[in-house]
Tab-separated table of C-alpha atoms in Angstrom:
chain	number	residue	atom	x	y	z
D	10	ALA	CA	71.764	222.782	-140.273
D	11	GLY	CA	74.126	223.543	-143.039
D	12	MET	CA	71.434	223.042	-145.754
D	13	ALA	CA	72.966	224.430	-148.903
D	14	GLY	CA	69.446	225.771	-149.877
D	15	ALA	CA	68.101	226.962	-146.570
D	16	PHE	CA	64.348	227.604	-147.112
D	17	LEU	CA	61.514	229.836	-146.208
D	18	MET	CA	57.841	228.783	-146.678
D	19	GLU	CA	54.966	231.139	-146.674
D	20	ILE	CA	51.603	229.235	-145.944
D	21	ARG	CA	48.149	230.681	-146.375
D	22	ARG	CA	45.542	228.869	-144.228
D	23	GLY	CA	42.731	230.370	-146.128
D	24	THR	CA	43.785	229.300	-149.512
D	25	GLN	CA	45.709	226.145	-148.300
D	26	SER	CA	48.689	227.163	-150.554
D	27	ALA	CA	52.202	227.732	-150.026
D	28	LEU	CA	55.249	229.452	-151.597
D	29	LEU	CA	58.621	227.816	-150.984
D	30	VAL	CA	61.806	229.617	-151.529
D	31	ILE	CA	65.095	227.689	-151.280
D	32	ARG	CA	67.592	230.303	-150.780
D	33	TYR	CA	71.034	230.595	-152.326
D	34	ALA	CA	73.289	233.723	-151.901
D	35	ALA	CA	74.637	234.894	-155.215
D	36	ALA	CA	78.182	233.658	-154.405
D	37	GLU	CA	76.728	230.246	-153.365
D	38	LEU	CA	75.074	229.341	-156.779
D	39	PRO	CA	75.984	225.528	-157.114
D	40	SER	CA	78.018	224.737	-160.212
D	41	ALA	CA	76.176	221.316	-160.305
D	42	PRO	CA	72.477	220.869	-161.164
D	43	VAL	CA	70.155	221.251	-158.102
D	44	GLU	CA	67.470	218.488	-157.566
D	45	VAL	CA	64.626	219.511	-155.218
D	46	SER	CA	62.525	216.640	-153.733
D	47	VAL	CA	59.250	217.778	-152.017
D	48	CYS	CA	57.533	215.103	-149.880
D	49	ALA	CA	54.451	215.539	-147.709
D	50	ASP	CA	56.409	216.150	-144.611
D	51	SER	CA	59.892	216.998	-145.683
D	52	LEU	CA	62.159	218.836	-148.156
D	53	GLU	CA	65.367	217.649	-149.840
D	54	VAL	CA	67.983	219.425	-151.804
D	55	ARG	CA	70.720	217.580	-153.778
D	56	SER	CA	73.682	219.313	-155.453
D	57	GLY	CA	76.638	217.588	-156.636
D	58	GLY	CA	77.577	214.903	-153.928
D	59	SER	CA	75.717	216.772	-151.108
D	60	CYS	CA	72.255	216.145	-149.871
D	61	ASP	CA	70.499	218.247	-147.307
D	62	ALA	CA	66.961	217.398	-145.995
D	63	ALA	CA	64.654	219.255	-143.448
D	64	ALA	CA	61.436	217.862	-141.803
D	65	LEU	CA	58.490	220.074	-141.778
D	66	PRO	CA	56.786	220.997	-138.457
D	67	ALA	CA	53.969	218.782	-137.306
D	68	GLY	CA	50.687	219.734	-138.852
D	69	VAL	CA	52.250	220.988	-142.041
D	70	ARG	CA	51.552	218.500	-144.942
D	71	LEU	CA	52.288	219.303	-148.534
D	72	ALA	CA	50.666	217.938	-151.841
D	73	PRO	CA	53.884	217.160	-153.898
D	74	SER	CA	51.875	216.553	-157.197
D	75	SER	CA	50.657	220.180	-157.040
D	76	CYS	CA	54.252	221.876	-157.414
D	77	ARG	CA	54.284	224.398	-160.173
D	78	GLY	CA	55.978	227.650	-161.227
D	79	LEU	CA	59.565	226.602	-160.509
D	80	ARG	CA	61.902	229.389	-161.181
D	81	ARG	CA	65.205	230.950	-160.118
D	82	LEU	CA	65.462	234.571	-159.100
D	83	ARG	CA	68.827	236.217	-158.873
D	84	GLY	CA	69.541	237.076	-155.187
D	85	ASP	CA	66.502	234.957	-153.995
D	86	GLY	CA	67.032	231.392	-155.039
D	87	LEU	CA	64.519	228.909	-156.199
D	88	HIS	CA	60.742	229.687	-155.981
D	89	LEU	CA	58.153	227.068	-156.108
D	90	ARG	CA	54.354	227.103	-155.473
D	91	MET	CA	52.206	224.233	-154.213
D	92	ARG	CA	49.027	223.309	-152.378
D	93	LEU	CA	48.691	221.785	-148.925
D	94	ARG	CA	47.385	218.371	-148.436
D	95	ARG	CA	45.310	219.599	-145.501
D	96	PRO	CA	45.225	223.015	-143.761
D	97	PRO	CA	47.689	223.333	-140.780
D	98	PRO	CA	46.128	223.799	-137.361
D	99	ALA	CA	44.401	227.079	-136.707
D	100	ALA	CA	46.359	229.780	-135.049
D	101	ASP	CA	45.355	230.343	-131.463
D	102	VAL	CA	42.385	232.636	-131.359
D	103	VAL	CA	43.610	236.062	-130.357
D	104	PHE	CA	41.939	237.041	-127.211
D	105	THR	CA	40.828	240.693	-126.782
D	106	LEU	CA	42.662	243.084	-124.462
D	107	ARG	CA	39.415	243.338	-122.316
D	108	GLU	CA	39.176	239.430	-122.092
D	109	SER	CA	42.684	239.339	-120.848
D	110	LEU	CA	41.560	240.942	-117.586
D	111	LYS	CA	39.069	239.097	-115.429
D	112	ARG	CA	36.606	240.743	-112.894
D	113	ASN	CA	37.256	240.097	-109.153
D	114	LYS	CA	40.716	238.914	-109.696
D	115	ASN	CA	43.911	240.586	-108.387
D	116	TYR	CA	46.543	241.721	-110.925
D	117	ILE	CA	49.985	243.386	-110.850
D	118	PHE	CA	51.103	245.707	-113.605
D	119	TYR	CA	54.752	245.448	-114.362
D	120	CYS	CA	57.005	247.820	-116.564
D	121	GLN	CA	57.679	245.745	-119.720
D	122	SER	CA	61.093	247.143	-120.065
D	123	CYS	CA	62.601	246.451	-116.667
D	124	GLY	CA	60.069	244.342	-114.655
D	125	ASP	CA	59.520	247.166	-111.885
D	126	ILE	CA	55.999	247.028	-110.328
D	127	VAL	CA	53.872	249.810	-111.549
D	128	VAL	CA	50.437	248.925	-110.143
D	129	LYS	CA	50.375	246.565	-107.237
D	130	ASP	CA	47.614	244.099	-106.342
D	131	ARG	CA	44.638	245.789	-108.031
D	132	LYS	CA	41.170	244.101	-108.220
D	133	PHE	CA	38.798	245.218	-111.023
D	134	LEU	CA	35.166	245.074	-110.393
D	135	ARG	CA	34.440	246.294	-113.971
D	136	VAL	CA	36.336	245.895	-117.184
D	137	LEU	CA	34.838	247.943	-119.912
D	138	PRO	CA	35.626	248.836	-123.528
D	139	LEU	CA	35.901	252.578	-124.463
D	140	PRO	CA	34.745	253.968	-127.674
D	141	SER	CA	37.295	254.495	-130.446
D	142	GLU	CA	39.766	257.502	-130.100
D	143	ASN	CA	37.911	259.326	-132.923
D	144	TRP	CA	34.371	258.565	-131.813
D	145	SER	CA	33.552	262.239	-131.015
D	146	ASP	CA	34.396	262.965	-134.708
D	147	LEU	CA	31.519	260.632	-135.759
D	148	VAL	CA	28.796	262.048	-133.510
D	149	GLU	CA	27.997	264.940	-136.037
D	150	GLU	CA	27.308	262.183	-138.566
D	151	TRP	CA	24.693	260.525	-136.304
D	152	CYS	CA	23.173	263.475	-134.372
D	153	CYS	CA	20.890	266.035	-135.876
D	154	HIS	CA	21.475	268.377	-132.760
D	155	PRO	CA	24.599	269.672	-131.044
D	156	ASP	CA	26.804	266.982	-129.622
D	157	PRO	CA	25.266	265.831	-126.474
D	158	PHE	CA	28.527	264.358	-125.154
D	159	ALA	CA	30.643	267.459	-125.632
D	160	ARG	CA	31.084	267.971	-121.925
D	161	SER	CA	31.106	264.247	-120.955
D	162	THR	CA	34.180	262.634	-119.785
D	163	LEU	CA	34.658	259.058	-118.819
D	164	HIS	CA	36.651	258.689	-115.510
D	165	PRO	CA	37.181	255.177	-113.987
D	166	GLN	CA	36.654	254.575	-110.372
D	167	HIS	CA	38.990	252.681	-108.130
D	168	GLY	CA	37.529	249.280	-109.271
D	169	ASP	CA	37.309	250.038	-112.922
D	170	CYS	CA	39.488	249.320	-115.931
D	171	PHE	CA	38.521	250.860	-119.120
D	172	VAL	CA	40.136	249.454	-122.200
D	173	GLY	CA	40.808	251.506	-125.145
D	174	ASP	CA	42.365	250.541	-128.628
D	175	THR	CA	45.982	250.790	-127.394
D	176	TYR	CA	45.724	251.422	-123.549
D	177	PHE	CA	44.182	250.677	-120.253
D	178	LEU	CA	42.596	253.570	-118.281
D	179	LEU	CA	42.877	253.205	-114.495
D	180	ASN	CA	41.951	255.270	-111.447
D	181	SER	CA	45.261	256.491	-110.326
D	182	GLY	CA	44.719	255.454	-106.650
D	183	ASN	CA	47.933	255.796	-104.794
D	184	GLU	CA	50.285	255.320	-107.704
D	185	SER	CA	52.717	258.174	-108.479
D	186	HIS	CA	54.702	258.044	-111.542
D	187	LYS	CA	54.025	261.416	-112.889
D	188	SER	CA	56.947	263.361	-114.401
D	189	LYS	CA	57.473	266.776	-112.896
D	190	GLU	CA	57.819	268.410	-116.385
D	191	ASN	CA	54.516	267.232	-117.975
D	192	THR	CA	51.717	264.602	-117.766
D	193	LYS	CA	53.897	261.755	-118.820
D	194	VAL	CA	53.758	258.639	-116.620
D	195	ILE	CA	57.309	257.225	-116.409
D	196	CYS	CA	58.850	254.145	-114.698
D	197	LYS	CA	60.551	255.016	-111.511
D	198	ARG	CA	63.355	252.494	-112.264
D	199	CYS	CA	64.243	252.642	-115.837
D	200	LYS	CA	62.541	256.020	-116.787
D	201	THR	CA	60.587	254.467	-119.639
D	202	MET	CA	57.432	256.282	-120.486
D	203	LEU	CA	54.463	253.951	-119.563
D	204	GLY	CA	51.482	256.243	-120.147
D	205	GLU	CA	49.780	259.607	-119.612
D	206	ARG	CA	47.906	261.218	-116.812
D	207	VAL	CA	44.586	262.224	-118.461
D	208	SER	CA	43.083	263.775	-115.365
D	209	SER	CA	43.802	264.298	-111.758
D	210	ASP	CA	42.536	260.745	-110.805
D	211	SER	CA	43.009	258.806	-114.155
D	212	ILE	CA	46.020	257.295	-115.784
D	213	LYS	CA	46.375	255.899	-119.320
D	214	TYR	CA	48.929	252.940	-119.599
D	215	TYR	CA	49.748	251.846	-123.004
D	216	VAL	CA	49.451	248.108	-123.731
D	217	THR	CA	52.997	248.015	-125.313
D	218	GLU	CA	54.587	249.380	-122.012
D	219	VAL	CA	53.000	247.294	-119.305
D	220	ASN	CA	52.924	243.467	-118.685
D	221	ILE	CA	49.977	242.453	-116.665
D	222	GLN	CA	50.250	239.368	-114.568
D	223	PRO	CA	47.790	237.709	-112.001
D	224	ALA	CA	48.893	238.680	-108.494
D	225	GLU	CA	49.313	235.019	-107.340
D	226	GLY	CA	51.721	234.340	-110.198
D	227	SER	CA	55.314	235.355	-110.797
D	228	PHE	CA	56.608	237.856	-113.322
D	229	SER	CA	57.791	236.228	-116.418
D	230	PRO	CA	59.675	238.609	-118.738
D	231	THR	CA	59.059	238.656	-122.459
D	232	PRO	CA	61.704	239.935	-124.963
D	233	ARG	CA	60.843	243.545	-125.923
D	234	SER	CA	60.596	243.034	-129.697
D	235	GLN	CA	58.357	239.925	-129.189
D	236	PHE	CA	56.152	241.848	-126.793
D	237	ILE	CA	55.730	244.771	-129.150
D	238	GLN	CA	54.931	242.564	-132.184
D	239	SER	CA	52.444	240.610	-130.220
D	240	MET	CA	50.585	243.624	-128.898
D	241	VAL	CA	50.447	245.451	-132.053
D	242	ALA	CA	49.409	242.417	-134.045
D	243	GLN	CA	46.593	241.918	-131.428
D	244	CYS	CA	45.396	245.485	-131.976
D	245	LEU	CA	45.391	245.201	-135.726
D	246	LEU	CA	43.456	241.958	-135.565
D	247	GLU	CA	40.976	243.181	-133.084
D	248	LEU	CA	40.136	246.468	-134.939
D	249	SER	CA	40.011	244.758	-138.441
D	250	SER	CA	37.612	242.126	-137.022
D	251	ALA	CA	35.376	244.590	-135.239
D	252	LYS	CA	35.417	247.453	-137.625
D	253	SER	CA	36.377	245.970	-140.847
D	254	THR	CA	39.152	248.530	-141.093
D	255	PHE	CA	42.561	247.405	-142.536
D	256	ARG	CA	44.466	250.737	-142.953
D	257	PHE	CA	46.142	252.308	-139.839
D	258	THR	CA	48.336	255.142	-138.923
D	259	ILE	CA	50.822	254.689	-136.088
D	260	LYS	CA	51.026	257.879	-134.065
D	261	GLY	CA	53.330	258.853	-131.376
D	262	ASP	CA	52.264	260.673	-128.092
D	263	ASN	CA	53.644	263.776	-129.529
D	264	GLY	CA	50.974	263.780	-132.229
D	265	LYS	CA	53.297	262.876	-135.227
D	266	THR	CA	52.570	260.045	-137.587
D	267	TYR	CA	55.418	257.519	-137.805
D	268	ILE	CA	54.059	254.636	-139.836
D	269	LEU	CA	51.255	253.909	-142.316
D	270	ILE	CA	50.145	250.211	-142.008
D	271	TRP	CA	47.853	248.244	-144.307
D	272	LEU	CA	46.870	244.885	-142.985
D	273	LEU	CA	46.941	242.279	-145.812
D	274	ASN	CA	46.179	239.009	-144.029
D	275	SER	CA	46.428	237.259	-140.728
D	276	ASP	CA	46.192	233.656	-141.791
D	277	THR	CA	49.871	233.249	-142.629
D	278	LEU	CA	52.170	230.518	-141.063
D	279	LEU	CA	55.816	230.934	-141.836
D	280	VAL	CA	58.064	228.051	-141.643
D	281	GLU	CA	61.873	228.822	-141.951
D	282	SER	CA	64.958	226.781	-141.471
D	283	LEU	CA	66.546	228.312	-138.461
D	284	GLY	CA	70.035	229.839	-139.031
D	285	SER	CA	69.396	230.112	-142.625
D	286	SER	CA	70.822	232.835	-144.946
D	287	SER	CA	67.667	234.865	-144.200
D	288	SER	CA	68.984	235.625	-140.812
D	289	HIS	CA	70.795	238.905	-140.694
D	290	ASN	CA	72.477	239.826	-137.426
D	291	ASP	CA	70.845	236.913	-135.703
D	292	PHE	CA	67.352	238.241	-136.595
D	293	THR	CA	65.091	235.683	-138.271
D	294	LEU	CA	61.705	236.645	-139.525
D	295	PHE	CA	60.123	237.199	-136.172
D	296	GLY	CA	63.176	237.534	-133.954
D	297	ASP	CA	62.989	235.834	-130.794
D	298	ILE	CA	59.590	234.020	-131.213
D	299	VAL	CA	60.591	230.399	-131.756
D	300	THR	CA	58.329	227.485	-131.396
D	301	PRO	CA	59.444	225.347	-128.432
D	302	SER	CA	61.300	222.214	-129.402
D	303	SER	CA	61.143	223.208	-133.050
D	304	GLY	CA	64.553	221.875	-133.776
D	305	PRO	CA	66.279	223.116	-136.907
D	306	VAL	CA	62.842	224.280	-138.395
D	307	GLY	CA	60.872	227.119	-136.895
D	308	ALA	CA	57.180	227.878	-137.560
D	309	TRP	CA	55.494	231.319	-136.696
D	310	ASN	CA	51.952	232.605	-136.847
D	311	ALA	CA	52.285	235.852	-138.702
D	312	VAL	CA	50.363	239.115	-139.486
D	313	LYS	CA	51.258	240.136	-143.011
D	314	VAL	CA	51.203	244.023	-143.477
D	315	LEU	CA	52.254	246.644	-146.008
D	316	TYR	CA	53.792	249.696	-144.561
D	317	GLN	CA	55.351	253.046	-145.239
D	318	PRO	CA	57.544	255.030	-142.878
D	319	CYS	CA	56.628	258.688	-142.375
D	320	ILE	CA	59.695	259.896	-140.242
D	321	GLN	CA	61.674	262.773	-141.597
D	322	CYS	CA	58.723	263.940	-143.733
D	323	ARG	CA	58.841	260.785	-145.903
D	324	ASN	CA	55.547	260.023	-147.701
D	325	LYS	CA	53.850	263.121	-146.416
D	326	GLU	CA	51.366	263.448	-149.209
D	327	LEU	CA	50.123	259.767	-148.620
D	328	ALA	CA	50.089	260.381	-144.828
D	329	ASP	CA	48.026	263.600	-145.228
D	330	ALA	CA	45.563	261.680	-147.503
D	331	TRP	CA	45.220	258.876	-144.953
D	332	GLU	CA	44.781	261.396	-142.138
D	333	ASN	CA	41.688	262.813	-143.842
D	334	ASP	CA	40.227	259.277	-144.786
D	335	MET	CA	37.479	258.091	-142.429
D	336	GLY	CA	38.531	254.481	-143.400
D	337	VAL	CA	41.755	254.811	-141.687
D	338	HIS	CA	42.063	254.096	-138.043
D	339	PRO	CA	44.622	255.951	-135.763
D	340	LEU	CA	46.647	253.898	-133.232
D	341	LYS	CA	48.557	255.829	-130.564
D	342	PHE	CA	51.753	254.695	-128.861
D	343	PRO	CA	54.661	256.313	-127.095
D	344	SER	CA	56.914	257.898	-129.693
D	345	GLU	CA	59.908	255.604	-128.590
D	346	THR	CA	57.858	252.612	-129.195
D	347	CYS	CA	56.821	253.751	-132.596
D	348	LEU	CA	60.390	253.981	-133.577
D	349	GLU	CA	61.074	250.483	-132.119
D	350	LEU	CA	58.015	249.203	-134.207
D	351	LEU	CA	59.629	250.796	-137.377
D	352	LEU	CA	62.946	249.205	-136.645
D	353	ILE	CA	61.261	245.811	-136.172
D	354	LEU	CA	59.325	246.066	-139.413
D	355	SER	CA	62.481	247.160	-141.291
D	356	LEU	CA	64.496	244.121	-139.838
D	357	SER	CA	61.549	241.786	-140.877
D	358	THR	CA	61.495	243.188	-144.416
D	359	THR	CA	65.281	242.793	-144.832
D	360	SER	CA	65.099	239.137	-143.668
D	361	LEU	CA	62.810	238.379	-146.582
D	362	PRO	CA	64.053	237.357	-150.020
D	363	PRO	CA	64.533	240.677	-152.091
D	364	SER	CA	61.708	239.781	-154.501
D	365	LEU	CA	59.104	239.695	-151.521
D	366	ARG	CA	60.177	242.747	-149.763
D	367	CYS	CA	57.978	245.213	-151.764
D	368	MET	CA	54.384	245.329	-153.091
D	369	ASN	CA	53.624	248.387	-155.253
D	370	SER	CA	55.250	251.321	-153.353
D	371	PHE	CA	54.872	249.741	-149.802
D	372	GLN	CA	57.297	247.499	-148.053
D	373	VAL	CA	56.210	244.013	-146.761
């Protein structure tokens, strides 16, 4: 704490390389020369009579002899690239949404925002994946005769849970959360939109709005921004892995496009001195996700994306082009959640050094 050059390190597991930024605000540029010492497991910054050091998290080991490209960027601080001595431990394998639910086990669905019980003590006999949202658009490309599925609908029975890209489809059973005005399914306690009623006996619950826990356990709340980031990142990783698609449109339940997202990589490990000058309004790179017992240095597994906001008709031409591109995958969430995600992305961008916030015309 109090390190004059608070630091941010972006590590790529795939290339075993790291970018180190030792951050100085413009008003804090030291008058005396700065000496940076890079050791395998620590960093040290000397300036004048002061010396600040920080130990790196376990598993992160640098190759000091590989340091290169030292430069100072106004408003950023000192930039330095280096290799790793060995790759850091692999990130936890992201489980799929379908694998998070086990057959013949009782679950309770809670409202993620307030913790109220939405679906009580439900046992699933079948947990099955649904085709992608735009699967019917592809049928014409594969069939030489009229669409054989045009009149088919998939309705879950009481013991079924169908898993879509961004939602769970359940038989409505005795649950009654339907809004009187429309088909929206809302939380009785906090009035948050949880999903939609898609038929008289089927309800769609969005993965960003419900927290699913085994019935024998107790409800453990997760901070909202952390939950949204975790679920959206999981959706991006699953789809990019299964379909080799890396561009996504984030759409609201009102049909509007809110964000364009381009997935860059998922092998990033961020190491940051907590409480550093990168924290604006107590928001570090990934908000409230802190490695337990991480001390003054935090480490986060991160998904790196490029994005463009589309609210208030911004980037309309690009959004229209993506809309008509079969290589772009649409992801649908409640409109309020789309705005929350856009705010989270914006805060994450502003917490980065200025030189790392943009790539071409996209924000990082």
